[in-house]
Amino acid sequence: MEIKQIYLKLTELLKNSYSPYSKFKVACIVKDEYGNYHHGVNIENISFGATICGERSAITSLVTSGAREIKELYLMTSSDKFVPPCGICLQFISEFMHPKSSVYIFDSNKRYKHWLFENLLPTSFSKENNKDDIHE
């Protein structure tokens, strides 16, 4: 998909957000290693801890389909600002996305910014840094 098509799809997806409490809508599209696109939106719950973010919603779709790698991530919120993923989502994304992969964050004014994932989460808790390499 071209970036304009991504923007239009994210705009459509925002309408599916279930955010009656915060009124903050989130839509996410992730592209997997096979070139397929997976969609997600935030789904709130009166028990706030049970809320799922749009990013995690899209990633669960990716994994359910049998894919295991995020090649690109596209994110949009109902804000007119460029809102990055929350901390929990960044950690969740790190399980499936290479640090040098691209993240595109859109605002509500048809603009976007591009980041490498490593710039959004430079020091994740990961398989690589969870090895027994501690020295005294």
CSV table of C-alpha atoms in Angstrom, one decimal:
chain,number,residue,atom,x,y,z
A,1,MET,CA,0.0,0.0,0.0
A,2,GLU,CA,1.1,3.5,-0.7
A,3,ILE,CA,1.3,6.0,2.2
A,4,LYS,CA,-1.8,7.8,1.0
A,5,GLN,CA,-3.8,4.5,1.1
A,6,ILE,CA,-2.4,3.8,4.6
A,7,TYR,CA,-3.6,7.2,5.8
A,8,LEU,CA,-7.1,6.6,4.3
A,9,LYS,CA,-7.3,3.1,5.9
A,10,LEU,CA,-6.2,4.5,9.3
A,11,THR,CA,-8.8,7.2,9.1
A,12,GLU,CA,-11.5,4.5,8.4
A,13,LEU,CA,-10.2,2.3,11.2
A,14,LEU,CA,-10.4,5.2,13.8
A,15,LYS,CA,-14.2,5.0,13.4
A,16,ASN,CA,-14.0,1.4,14.8
A,17,SER,CA,-12.2,2.4,18.0
A,18,TYR,CA,-14.1,1.6,21.1
A,19,SER,CA,-13.1,4.5,23.4
A,20,PRO,CA,-16.1,5.6,25.3
A,21,TYR,CA,-14.1,6.6,28.4
A,22,SER,CA,-11.1,8.4,27.1
A,23,LYS,CA,-12.5,9.5,23.8
A,24,PHE,CA,-9.0,9.0,22.5
A,25,LYS,CA,-9.1,6.9,19.3
A,26,VAL,CA,-6.2,4.8,18.1
A,27,ALA,CA,-5.7,2.9,14.9
A,28,CYS,CA,-2.8,0.8,13.8
A,29,ILE,CA,-1.7,-1.1,10.8
A,30,VAL,CA,1.3,-3.5,10.8
A,31,LYS,CA,2.9,-5.0,7.8
A,32,ASP,CA,4.3,-8.5,8.3
A,33,GLU,CA,7.2,-10.4,6.7
A,34,TYR,CA,5.0,-11.8,4.0
A,35,GLY,CA,3.7,-8.3,2.9
A,36,ASN,CA,0.3,-8.7,4.5
A,37,TYR,CA,-1.3,-5.9,6.5
A,38,HIS,CA,-3.0,-6.4,9.9
A,39,HIS,CA,-5.3,-3.8,11.5
A,40,GLY,CA,-6.1,-2.9,15.1
A,41,VAL,CA,-7.9,-0.3,17.1
A,42,ASN,CA,-8.0,0.5,20.8
A,43,ILE,CA,-10.7,-1.2,22.8
A,44,GLU,CA,-11.4,0.3,26.2
A,45,ASN,CA,-13.0,-1.4,29.2
A,46,ILE,CA,-14.6,0.0,32.3
A,47,SER,CA,-11.9,-1.9,34.1
A,48,PHE,CA,-9.1,0.2,32.6
A,49,GLY,CA,-6.4,-2.5,33.0
A,50,ALA,CA,-8.4,-4.7,30.6
A,51,THR,CA,-8.1,-2.0,27.8
A,52,ILE,CA,-6.1,-3.0,24.7
A,53,CYS,CA,-4.3,-0.5,22.7
A,54,GLY,CA,-4.5,-0.3,18.9
A,55,GLU,CA,-0.9,-1.4,18.4
A,56,ARG,CA,-1.4,-4.5,20.5
A,57,SER,CA,-4.7,-5.2,18.8
A,58,ALA,CA,-2.9,-5.2,15.3
A,59,ILE,CA,0.0,-7.3,16.5
A,60,THR,CA,-2.3,-10.0,17.9
A,61,SER,CA,-3.9,-10.2,14.5
A,62,LEU,CA,-0.5,-10.5,12.9
A,63,VAL,CA,0.5,-13.4,15.3
A,64,THR,CA,-2.9,-15.1,14.9
A,65,SER,CA,-2.4,-15.1,11.1
A,66,GLY,CA,0.9,-17.1,11.6
A,67,ALA,CA,3.3,-14.2,11.0
A,68,ARG,CA,6.0,-13.3,13.5
A,69,GLU,CA,7.7,-10.2,12.3
A,70,ILE,CA,6.6,-6.5,11.9
A,71,LYS,CA,8.3,-5.0,8.9
A,72,GLU,CA,6.5,-1.6,9.2
A,73,LEU,CA,4.1,-0.1,11.7
A,74,TYR,CA,1.6,2.7,10.9
A,75,LEU,CA,-0.2,4.6,13.7
A,76,MET,CA,-2.8,7.3,14.0
A,77,THR,CA,-4.7,8.8,16.8
A,78,SER,CA,-7.6,11.2,17.0
A,79,SER,CA,-5.2,13.9,18.1
A,80,ASP,CA,-3.8,16.6,15.8
A,81,LYS,CA,-0.3,15.7,17.3
A,82,PHE,CA,2.1,12.9,16.5
A,83,VAL,CA,1.4,10.5,19.4
A,84,PRO,CA,3.9,7.7,19.8
A,85,PRO,CA,3.0,4.2,21.2
A,86,CYS,CA,2.7,4.0,25.0
A,87,GLY,CA,5.4,2.2,27.0
A,88,ILE,CA,3.6,-1.1,27.2
A,89,CYS,CA,3.0,-1.0,23.4
A,90,LEU,CA,6.6,-0.2,22.7
A,91,GLN,CA,7.7,-3.2,24.8
A,92,PHE,CA,5.1,-5.4,23.1
A,93,ILE,CA,6.2,-4.2,19.6
A,94,SER,CA,9.9,-4.9,20.5
A,95,GLU,CA,9.1,-8.7,20.6
A,96,PHE,CA,8.2,-8.7,16.9
A,97,MET,CA,10.0,-5.7,15.3
A,98,HIS,CA,13.6,-5.2,14.4
A,99,PRO,CA,15.2,-2.1,15.8
A,100,LYS,CA,16.0,-0.7,12.3
A,101,SER,CA,12.4,-1.2,11.1
A,102,SER,CA,10.2,1.8,10.2
A,103,VAL,CA,7.4,3.4,12.3
A,104,TYR,CA,5.1,6.0,10.7
A,105,ILE,CA,3.0,8.1,13.0
A,106,PHE,CA,0.2,10.2,11.5
A,107,ASP,CA,-1.6,13.2,12.9
A,108,SER,CA,-5.2,14.1,12.0
A,109,ASN,CA,-4.0,16.7,9.3
A,110,LYS,CA,-2.7,14.2,6.7
A,111,ARG,CA,0.9,14.6,7.9
A,112,TYR,CA,3.2,11.9,9.2
A,113,LYS,CA,6.6,11.5,10.7
A,114,HIS,CA,9.0,8.5,10.3
A,115,TRP,CA,11.1,6.9,13.0
A,116,LEU,CA,13.3,3.8,13.2
A,117,PHE,CA,11.9,1.7,16.0
A,118,GLU,CA,15.2,1.9,17.9
A,119,ASN,CA,14.7,5.6,18.2
A,120,LEU,CA,11.3,5.2,19.9
A,121,LEU,CA,12.6,2.4,22.3
A,122,PRO,CA,16.4,2.6,22.5
A,123,THR,CA,16.8,0.2,25.4
A,124,SER,CA,14.0,-2.4,25.4
A,125,PHE,CA,13.8,-5.4,27.7
A,126,SER,CA,14.7,-8.0,25.1
A,127,LYS,CA,16.0,-11.5,24.4
A,128,GLU,CA,19.3,-10.0,23.4
A,129,ASN,CA,19.8,-8.0,26.6
A,130,ASN,CA,18.4,-10.6,28.9
A,131,LYS,CA,21.4,-12.9,28.6
A,132,ASP,CA,23.8,-14.0,31.3
A,133,ASP,CA,26.6,-11.5,30.4
A,134,ILE,CA,26.9,-9.6,33.7
A,135,HIS,CA,30.4,-9.1,34.8
A,136,GLU,CA,31.6,-8.1,38.3
